[in-house]
Amino acid sequence: SSNNAERSQNGLHTADALLTRLKRTRLEPATSTFNAMFAVLADSEGMGERALGLLGQMGAPPDMVTYTTVISACFPTKIQSTALKQAARQGGRNRVLGPLTKRPGDHSHRWGWLPSVQDVHGRPVHDHPDTSGQDGSPSGELAVEPVEMAASWKGGLPPWQRALSLLGEMQLRGLVPSVRTYATAIELCARSAMLEEGLGLLRTMVDRGLQPEAYSLVGAMTLCMTHGHASVALALLKVSALGAIAA
């Protein structure tokens, strides 16, 4: 609404003024100060570029809250999200899900059935190489989504794609992504219709012994529905705690 937009704009002005004042007094903003600014950016639409830029300027060490909030700030706007989902429904991602079979070593694990993601030629694409050597998240080459406004993004990639690399960066700093961090990243994938990235993050959570909670599962189910995989979304519902509650 207009009131929410006005509050967000006022918050941005206040945050900018605070940061400018701290710089003038030669005081180094603390991590908590930056986190408060990132929260303001996350509460506004289309602030991903700004959040990523501010993260690069941080003198204080970022923490778990920092990275989680920056990822949230990189969500596409409602208009962008609608365009991305529309492109996905039209087959713009050219991805299909592999068979719902258990992976080796997963025979007793209730999440072992999670499908791989394949391209239209049947080649598996869910196990992306790790550019940092320590990031378990999918990080392969990401195609720029078919949205006109994406052409001008820094490096050719929009914020919602670049934000996923933060999972690797935080691990290089010795920070292990939490359930909330993964849930935020999966929601980002759901809003930007990134199927293989979102399901890859869900599988990474499971592989690392984390129990997917409601937000992660809803995000994954939304992704599957966007790409026309209703049967997989239903399977996620049945195997999850949400399914137990619904039953």
PDB file of C-alpha atoms in Angstrom:
ATOM      1  CA  SER A   1       0.000   0.000   0.000  1.00  0.00           C
ATOM      2  CA  SER A   2       0.994   3.652  -0.271  1.00  0.00           C
ATOM      3  CA  ASN A   3       1.370   3.894   3.508  1.00  0.00           C
ATOM      4  CA  ASN A   4       3.793   0.972   3.582  1.00  0.00           C
ATOM      5  CA  ALA A   5       5.775   2.435   0.712  1.00  0.00           C
ATOM      6  CA  GLU A   6       5.950   5.780   2.503  1.00  0.00           C
ATOM      7  CA  ARG A   7       7.148   4.129   5.720  1.00  0.00           C
ATOM      8  CA  SER A   8       9.803   2.208   3.812  1.00  0.00           C
ATOM      9  CA  GLN A   9      10.986   5.362   2.079  1.00  0.00           C
ATOM     10  CA  ASN A  10      11.172   7.201   5.399  1.00  0.00           C
ATOM     11  CA  GLY A  11      13.136   4.314   6.857  1.00  0.00           C
ATOM     12  CA  LEU A  12      15.615   4.458   3.981  1.00  0.00           C
ATOM     13  CA  HIS A  13      16.139   8.180   4.471  1.00  0.00           C
ATOM     14  CA  THR A  14      16.678   7.695   8.208  1.00  0.00           C
ATOM     15  CA  ALA A  15      19.163   4.843   7.629  1.00  0.00           C
ATOM     16  CA  ASP A  16      21.084   6.892   5.051  1.00  0.00           C
ATOM     17  CA  ALA A  17      21.249   9.850   7.406  1.00  0.00           C
ATOM     18  CA  LEU A  18      22.508   7.663  10.250  1.00  0.00           C
ATOM     19  CA  LEU A  19      25.244   6.090   8.140  1.00  0.00           C
ATOM     20  CA  THR A  20      26.351   9.489   6.826  1.00  0.00           C
ATOM     21  CA  ARG A  21      26.513  10.881  10.349  1.00  0.00           C
ATOM     22  CA  LEU A  22      28.596   7.955  11.569  1.00  0.00           C
ATOM     23  CA  LYS A  23      31.041   8.415   8.711  1.00  0.00           C
ATOM     24  CA  ARG A  24      31.379  12.137   9.426  1.00  0.00           C
ATOM     25  CA  THR A  25      32.170  11.444  13.066  1.00  0.00           C
ATOM     26  CA  ARG A  26      34.646   8.742  11.948  1.00  0.00           C
ATOM     27  CA  LEU A  27      32.812   6.097  13.912  1.00  0.00           C
ATOM     28  CA  GLU A  28      32.836   2.642  12.367  1.00  0.00           C
ATOM     29  CA  PRO A  29      29.280   1.266  12.291  1.00  0.00           C
ATOM     30  CA  ALA A  30      28.920  -1.985  14.217  1.00  0.00           C
ATOM     31  CA  THR A  31      27.553  -5.173  12.691  1.00  0.00           C
ATOM     32  CA  SER A  32      24.230  -4.574  14.431  1.00  0.00           C
ATOM     33  CA  THR A  33      24.010  -1.117  12.829  1.00  0.00           C
ATOM     34  CA  PHE A  34      24.499  -2.577   9.366  1.00  0.00           C
ATOM     35  CA  ASN A  35      21.994  -5.317  10.144  1.00  0.00           C
ATOM     36  CA  ALA A  36      19.397  -2.693  11.024  1.00  0.00           C
ATOM     37  CA  MET A  37      20.036  -0.987   7.687  1.00  0.00           C
ATOM     38  CA  PHE A  38      19.769  -4.266   5.814  1.00  0.00           C
ATOM     39  CA  ALA A  39      16.441  -4.888   7.556  1.00  0.00           C
ATOM     40  CA  VAL A  40      15.172  -1.559   6.248  1.00  0.00           C
ATOM     41  CA  LEU A  41      16.308  -2.481   2.727  1.00  0.00           C
ATOM     42  CA  ALA A  42      14.672  -5.902   3.006  1.00  0.00           C
ATOM     43  CA  ASP A  43      11.420  -4.201   3.988  1.00  0.00           C
ATOM     44  CA  SER A  44      11.475  -2.256   0.712  1.00  0.00           C
ATOM     45  CA  GLU A  45      11.146  -3.600  -2.815  1.00  0.00           C
ATOM     46  CA  GLY A  46      13.950  -3.639  -5.338  1.00  0.00           C
ATOM     47  CA  MET A  47      16.814  -2.979  -2.923  1.00  0.00           C
ATOM     48  CA  GLY A  48      18.961  -6.003  -3.757  1.00  0.00           C
ATOM     49  CA  GLU A  49      21.670  -4.093  -5.609  1.00  0.00           C
ATOM     50  CA  ARG A  50      21.896  -1.586  -2.811  1.00  0.00           C
ATOM     51  CA  ALA A  51      22.061  -4.280  -0.125  1.00  0.00           C
ATOM     52  CA  LEU A  52      24.823  -6.166  -1.945  1.00  0.00           C
ATOM     53  CA  GLY A  53      26.748  -2.927  -2.418  1.00  0.00           C
ATOM     54  CA  LEU A  54      26.432  -2.037   1.254  1.00  0.00           C
ATOM     55  CA  LEU A  55      27.562  -5.534   2.239  1.00  0.00           C
ATOM     56  CA  GLY A  56      30.736  -4.984   0.222  1.00  0.00           C
ATOM     57  CA  GLN A  57      31.392  -1.755   2.142  1.00  0.00           C
ATOM     58  CA  MET A  58      31.074  -3.288   5.590  1.00  0.00           C
ATOM     59  CA  GLY A  59      34.055  -2.779   7.852  1.00  0.00           C
ATOM     60  CA  ALA A  60      32.522  -4.767  10.692  1.00  0.00           C
ATOM     61  CA  PRO A  61      32.367  -8.564  10.275  1.00  0.00           C
ATOM     62  CA  PRO A  62      29.001  -9.748   8.925  1.00  0.00           C
ATOM     63  CA  ASP A  63      27.171 -12.389  10.938  1.00  0.00           C
ATOM     64  CA  MET A  64      24.379 -14.884  10.270  1.00  0.00           C
ATOM     65  CA  VAL A  65      21.717 -12.172  10.554  1.00  0.00           C
ATOM     66  CA  THR A  66      23.619 -10.041   8.046  1.00  0.00           C
ATOM     67  CA  TYR A  67      23.648 -12.661   5.323  1.00  0.00           C
ATOM     68  CA  THR A  68      20.097 -13.837   5.925  1.00  0.00           C
ATOM     69  CA  THR A  69      18.759 -10.287   5.762  1.00  0.00           C
ATOM     70  CA  VAL A  70      20.753  -9.388   2.644  1.00  0.00           C
ATOM     71  CA  ILE A  71      19.381 -12.472   0.879  1.00  0.00           C
ATOM     72  CA  SER A  72      15.896 -11.307   1.835  1.00  0.00           C
ATOM     73  CA  ALA A  73      16.636  -7.838   0.460  1.00  0.00           C
ATOM     74  CA  CYS A  74      17.496  -9.452  -2.888  1.00  0.00           C
ATOM     75  CA  PHE A  75      13.996 -10.826  -3.459  1.00  0.00           C
ATOM     76  CA  PRO A  76      12.653  -9.723  -6.848  1.00  0.00           C
ATOM     77  CA  THR A  77       9.888  -7.161  -6.808  1.00  0.00           C
ATOM     78  CA  LYS A  78       6.316  -8.322  -7.285  1.00  0.00           C
ATOM     79  CA  ILE A  79       6.389  -7.257 -10.930  1.00  0.00           C
ATOM     80  CA  GLN A  80       9.702  -9.023 -11.537  1.00  0.00           C
ATOM     81  CA  SER A  81       8.510 -12.139  -9.729  1.00  0.00           C
ATOM     82  CA  THR A  82       5.360 -12.300 -11.829  1.00  0.00           C
ATOM     83  CA  ALA A  83       7.416 -12.007 -15.026  1.00  0.00           C
ATOM     84  CA  LEU A  84       9.877 -14.684 -13.906  1.00  0.00           C
ATOM     85  CA  LYS A  85       7.113 -17.116 -12.978  1.00  0.00           C
ATOM     86  CA  GLN A  86       5.322 -16.448 -16.255  1.00  0.00           C
ATOM     87  CA  ALA A  87       8.523 -17.245 -18.150  1.00  0.00           C
ATOM     88  CA  ALA A  88       8.943 -20.441 -16.114  1.00  0.00           C
ATOM     89  CA  ARG A  89       5.401 -21.555 -16.920  1.00  0.00           C
ATOM     90  CA  GLN A  90       6.152 -21.035 -20.595  1.00  0.00           C
ATOM     91  CA  GLY A  91       9.170 -23.329 -20.335  1.00  0.00           C
ATOM     92  CA  GLY A  92      11.811 -20.632 -20.238  1.00  0.00           C
ATOM     93  CA  ARG A  93      13.928 -22.605 -17.768  1.00  0.00           C
ATOM     94  CA  ASN A  94      13.887 -25.813 -19.855  1.00  0.00           C
ATOM     95  CA  ARG A  95      14.108 -28.003 -16.772  1.00  0.00           C
ATOM     96  CA  VAL A  96      12.320 -31.207 -15.865  1.00  0.00           C
ATOM     97  CA  LEU A  97      12.419 -33.267 -12.704  1.00  0.00           C
ATOM     98  CA  GLY A  98      14.073 -36.646 -12.638  1.00  0.00           C
ATOM     99  CA  PRO A  99      12.321 -39.779 -11.369  1.00  0.00           C
ATOM    100  CA  LEU A 100      11.227 -39.881  -7.748  1.00  0.00           C
ATOM    101  CA  THR A 101      13.725 -42.543  -6.711  1.00  0.00           C
ATOM    102  CA  LYS A 102      15.926 -42.872  -3.661  1.00  0.00           C
ATOM    103  CA  ARG A 103      19.551 -41.908  -3.997  1.00  0.00           C
ATOM    104  CA  PRO A 104      22.364 -44.299  -2.940  1.00  0.00           C
ATOM    105  CA  GLY A 105      22.636 -44.344   0.837  1.00  0.00           C
ATOM    106  CA  ASP A 106      19.189 -42.857   1.322  1.00  0.00           C
ATOM    107  CA  HIS A 107      17.174 -46.067   1.575  1.00  0.00           C
ATOM    108  CA  SER A 108      16.074 -45.429   5.148  1.00  0.00           C
ATOM    109  CA  HIS A 109      15.812 -41.644   4.896  1.00  0.00           C
ATOM    110  CA  ARG A 110      12.373 -40.166   4.406  1.00  0.00           C
ATOM    111  CA  TRP A 111      13.842 -37.379   2.262  1.00  0.00           C
ATOM    112  CA  GLY A 112      15.835 -39.741   0.047  1.00  0.00           C
ATOM    113  CA  TRP A 113      13.216 -39.588  -2.720  1.00  0.00           C
ATOM    114  CA  LEU A 114      13.886 -35.910  -3.494  1.00  0.00           C
ATOM    115  CA  PRO A 115      14.113 -35.697  -7.289  1.00  0.00           C
ATOM    116  CA  SER A 116      17.076 -34.561  -9.276  1.00  0.00           C
ATOM    117  CA  VAL A 117      16.603 -31.745 -11.763  1.00  0.00           C
ATOM    118  CA  GLN A 118      17.413 -32.434 -15.399  1.00  0.00           C
ATOM    119  CA  ASP A 119      17.571 -30.375 -18.534  1.00  0.00           C
ATOM    120  CA  VAL A 120      15.376 -31.151 -21.525  1.00  0.00           C
ATOM    121  CA  HIS A 121      17.906 -33.731 -22.718  1.00  0.00           C
ATOM    122  CA  GLY A 122      17.751 -35.673 -19.452  1.00  0.00           C
ATOM    123  CA  ARG A 123      21.159 -34.619 -18.155  1.00  0.00           C
ATOM    124  CA  PRO A 124      21.242 -34.151 -14.373  1.00  0.00           C
ATOM    125  CA  VAL A 125      21.925 -30.580 -13.304  1.00  0.00           C
ATOM    126  CA  HIS A 126      21.154 -30.605  -9.578  1.00  0.00           C
ATOM    127  CA  ASP A 127      24.743 -31.246  -8.424  1.00  0.00           C
ATOM    128  CA  HIS A 128      26.327 -27.951  -9.377  1.00  0.00           C
ATOM    129  CA  PRO A 129      30.096 -27.527  -8.859  1.00  0.00           C
ATOM    130  CA  ASP A 130      31.152 -25.503  -5.844  1.00  0.00           C
ATOM    131  CA  THR A 131      33.038 -22.397  -6.907  1.00  0.00           C
ATOM    132  CA  SER A 132      34.413 -21.798  -3.406  1.00  0.00           C
ATOM    133  CA  GLY A 133      35.132 -25.412  -2.541  1.00  0.00           C
ATOM    134  CA  GLN A 134      33.125 -25.082   0.661  1.00  0.00           C
ATOM    135  CA  ASP A 135      29.652 -24.093  -0.399  1.00  0.00           C
ATOM    136  CA  GLY A 136      27.104 -26.884  -0.519  1.00  0.00           C
ATOM    137  CA  SER A 137      24.579 -24.745  -2.346  1.00  0.00           C
ATOM    138  CA  PRO A 138      24.023 -25.004  -6.088  1.00  0.00           C
ATOM    139  CA  SER A 139      26.311 -22.460  -7.690  1.00  0.00           C
ATOM    140  CA  GLY A 140      26.717 -23.395 -11.345  1.00  0.00           C
ATOM    141  CA  GLU A 141      26.322 -20.955 -14.214  1.00  0.00           C
ATOM    142  CA  LEU A 142      22.963 -19.271 -13.855  1.00  0.00           C
ATOM    143  CA  ALA A 143      21.170 -18.082 -16.933  1.00  0.00           C
ATOM    144  CA  VAL A 144      19.827 -14.540 -16.879  1.00  0.00           C
ATOM    145  CA  GLU A 145      16.062 -14.748 -16.606  1.00  0.00           C
ATOM    146  CA  PRO A 146      14.059 -13.531 -19.612  1.00  0.00           C
ATOM    147  CA  VAL A 147      13.107 -10.231 -18.053  1.00  0.00           C
ATOM    148  CA  GLU A 148      13.979  -7.022 -19.857  1.00  0.00           C
ATOM    149  CA  MET A 149      15.110  -5.241 -16.712  1.00  0.00           C
ATOM    150  CA  ALA A 150      17.717  -7.969 -16.067  1.00  0.00           C
ATOM    151  CA  ALA A 151      19.951  -6.793 -18.924  1.00  0.00           C
ATOM    152  CA  SER A 152      21.406  -3.896 -16.953  1.00  0.00           C
ATOM    153  CA  TRP A 153      22.291  -5.803 -13.773  1.00  0.00           C
ATOM    154  CA  LYS A 154      25.866  -5.764 -12.539  1.00  0.00           C
ATOM    155  CA  GLY A 155      27.805  -8.596 -14.164  1.00  0.00           C
ATOM    156  CA  GLY A 156      24.712  -9.519 -16.145  1.00  0.00           C
ATOM    157  CA  LEU A 157      23.106 -11.247 -13.161  1.00  0.00           C
ATOM    158  CA  PRO A 158      20.202  -9.829 -11.142  1.00  0.00           C
ATOM    159  CA  PRO A 159      20.462  -9.626  -7.337  1.00  0.00           C
ATOM    160  CA  TRP A 160      18.263 -12.669  -6.721  1.00  0.00           C
ATOM    161  CA  GLN A 161      20.795 -14.852  -8.553  1.00  0.00           C
ATOM    162  CA  ARG A 162      23.922 -13.253  -7.113  1.00  0.00           C
ATOM    163  CA  ALA A 163      22.522 -13.536  -3.582  1.00  0.00           C
ATOM    164  CA  LEU A 164      22.888 -17.332  -3.618  1.00  0.00           C
ATOM    165  CA  SER A 165      26.682 -16.968  -3.671  1.00  0.00           C
ATOM    166  CA  LEU A 166      26.421 -15.446  -0.182  1.00  0.00           C
ATOM    167  CA  LEU A 167      25.863 -18.953   1.195  1.00  0.00           C
ATOM    168  CA  GLY A 168      29.390 -19.827   0.123  1.00  0.00           C
ATOM    169  CA  GLU A 169      30.833 -16.512   1.295  1.00  0.00           C
ATOM    170  CA  MET A 170      29.431 -16.898   4.793  1.00  0.00           C
ATOM    171  CA  GLN A 171      30.911 -20.383   5.068  1.00  0.00           C
ATOM    172  CA  LEU A 172      34.312 -19.027   4.098  1.00  0.00           C
ATOM    173  CA  ARG A 173      33.918 -16.784   7.142  1.00  0.00           C
ATOM    174  CA  GLY A 174      33.212 -19.795   9.335  1.00  0.00           C
ATOM    175  CA  LEU A 175      29.451 -19.251   9.495  1.00  0.00           C
ATOM    176  CA  VAL A 176      27.232 -22.283   8.926  1.00  0.00           C
ATOM    177  CA  PRO A 177      23.892 -21.428   7.265  1.00  0.00           C
ATOM    178  CA  SER A 178      20.991 -21.927   9.642  1.00  0.00           C
ATOM    179  CA  VAL A 179      17.547 -23.320   8.891  1.00  0.00           C
ATOM    180  CA  ARG A 180      16.294 -19.752   8.658  1.00  0.00           C
ATOM    181  CA  THR A 181      19.039 -18.808   6.193  1.00  0.00           C
ATOM    182  CA  TYR A 182      18.194 -21.758   3.953  1.00  0.00           C
ATOM    183  CA  ALA A 183      14.486 -20.988   4.237  1.00  0.00           C
ATOM    184  CA  THR A 184      15.127 -17.402   3.128  1.00  0.00           C
ATOM    185  CA  ALA A 185      17.251 -18.571   0.192  1.00  0.00           C
ATOM    186  CA  ILE A 186      14.606 -21.096  -0.874  1.00  0.00           C
ATOM    187  CA  GLU A 187      11.928 -18.398  -0.692  1.00  0.00           C
ATOM    188  CA  LEU A 188      14.134 -16.224  -2.895  1.00  0.00           C
ATOM    189  CA  CYS A 189      14.295 -19.112  -5.393  1.00  0.00           C
ATOM    190  CA  ALA A 190      10.513 -19.529  -5.220  1.00  0.00           C
ATOM    191  CA  ARG A 191       9.900 -15.855  -5.940  1.00  0.00           C
ATOM    192  CA  SER A 192      12.348 -15.904  -8.857  1.00  0.00           C
ATOM    193  CA  ALA A 193      11.261 -19.321 -10.231  1.00  0.00           C
ATOM    194  CA  MET A 194      14.727 -20.906  -9.887  1.00  0.00           C
ATOM    195  CA  LEU A 195      13.748 -24.565  -9.732  1.00  0.00           C
ATOM    196  CA  GLU A 196      17.091 -26.381  -9.641  1.00  0.00           C
ATOM    197  CA  GLU A 197      18.595 -23.893  -7.206  1.00  0.00           C
ATOM    198  CA  GLY A 198      15.651 -24.117  -4.801  1.00  0.00           C
ATOM    199  CA  LEU A 199      15.405 -27.907  -4.797  1.00  0.00           C
ATOM    200  CA  GLY A 200      19.185 -28.099  -4.568  1.00  0.00           C
ATOM    201  CA  LEU A 201      19.097 -26.007  -1.401  1.00  0.00           C
ATOM    202  CA  LEU A 202      16.409 -28.252   0.068  1.00  0.00           C
ATOM    203  CA  ARG A 203      18.560 -31.302  -0.611  1.00  0.00           C
ATOM    204  CA  THR A 204      21.583 -29.548   0.886  1.00  0.00           C
ATOM    205  CA  MET A 205      19.624 -28.900   4.076  1.00  0.00           C
ATOM    206  CA  VAL A 206      18.747 -32.574   4.356  1.00  0.00           C
ATOM    207  CA  ASP A 207      22.289 -33.709   3.568  1.00  0.00           C
ATOM    208  CA  ARG A 208      23.576 -31.481   6.361  1.00  0.00           C
ATOM    209  CA  GLY A 209      21.182 -32.897   8.902  1.00  0.00           C
ATOM    210  CA  LEU A 210      18.829 -29.913   9.022  1.00  0.00           C
ATOM    211  CA  GLN A 211      15.094 -30.520   9.213  1.00  0.00           C
ATOM    212  CA  PRO A 212      13.240 -28.503   6.551  1.00  0.00           C
ATOM    213  CA  GLU A 213      10.558 -26.428   8.239  1.00  0.00           C
ATOM    214  CA  ALA A 214       7.339 -24.915   6.934  1.00  0.00           C
ATOM    215  CA  TYR A 215       8.840 -21.932   5.094  1.00  0.00           C
ATOM    216  CA  SER A 216      11.393 -24.082   3.247  1.00  0.00           C
ATOM    217  CA  LEU A 217       8.765 -26.620   2.251  1.00  0.00           C
ATOM    218  CA  VAL A 218       6.228 -24.034   1.141  1.00  0.00           C
ATOM    219  CA  GLY A 219       8.925 -22.397  -0.980  1.00  0.00           C
ATOM    220  CA  ALA A 220       9.877 -25.720  -2.567  1.00  0.00           C
ATOM    221  CA  MET A 221       6.233 -26.614  -3.209  1.00  0.00           C
ATOM    222  CA  THR A 222       5.622 -23.200  -4.761  1.00  0.00           C
ATOM    223  CA  LEU A 223       8.568 -23.770  -7.088  1.00  0.00           C
ATOM    224  CA  CYS A 224       7.247 -27.161  -8.167  1.00  0.00           C
ATOM    225  CA  MET A 225       3.771 -25.772  -8.825  1.00  0.00           C
ATOM    226  CA  THR A 226       5.212 -22.845 -10.809  1.00  0.00           C
ATOM    227  CA  HIS A 227       7.049 -25.280 -13.076  1.00  0.00           C
ATOM    228  CA  GLY A 228       4.051 -27.605 -13.406  1.00  0.00           C
ATOM    229  CA  HIS A 229       5.251 -30.389 -11.096  1.00  0.00           C
ATOM    230  CA  ALA A 230       2.141 -30.765  -8.952  1.00  0.00           C
ATOM    231  CA  SER A 231       2.896 -34.418  -8.125  1.00  0.00           C
ATOM    232  CA  VAL A 232       6.238 -33.481  -6.581  1.00  0.00           C
ATOM    233  CA  ALA A 233       4.636 -30.667  -4.600  1.00  0.00           C
ATOM    234  CA  LEU A 234       2.076 -33.153  -3.274  1.00  0.00           C
ATOM    235  CA  ALA A 235       4.836 -35.609  -2.373  1.00  0.00           C
ATOM    236  CA  LEU A 236       6.633 -32.876  -0.442  1.00  0.00           C
ATOM    237  CA  LEU A 237       3.414 -32.160   1.426  1.00  0.00           C
ATOM    238  CA  LYS A 238       2.875 -35.797   2.331  1.00  0.00           C
ATOM    239  CA  VAL A 239       6.419 -36.458   3.551  1.00  0.00           C
ATOM    240  CA  SER A 240       6.667 -33.263   5.570  1.00  0.00           C
ATOM    241  CA  ALA A 241       5.370 -32.301   8.968  1.00  0.00           C
ATOM    242  CA  LEU A 242       2.811 -30.203   7.127  1.00  0.00           C
ATOM    243  CA  GLY A 243       1.417 -33.404   5.677  1.00  0.00           C
ATOM    244  CA  ALA A 244       1.129 -34.945   9.143  1.00  0.00           C
ATOM    245  CA  ILE A 245      -0.801 -31.924  10.345  1.00  0.00           C
ATOM    246  CA  ALA A 246      -3.052 -31.893   7.253  1.00  0.00           C
ATOM    247  CA  ALA A 247      -3.789 -35.589   7.713  1.00  0.00           C
TER     248      ALA A 247
END
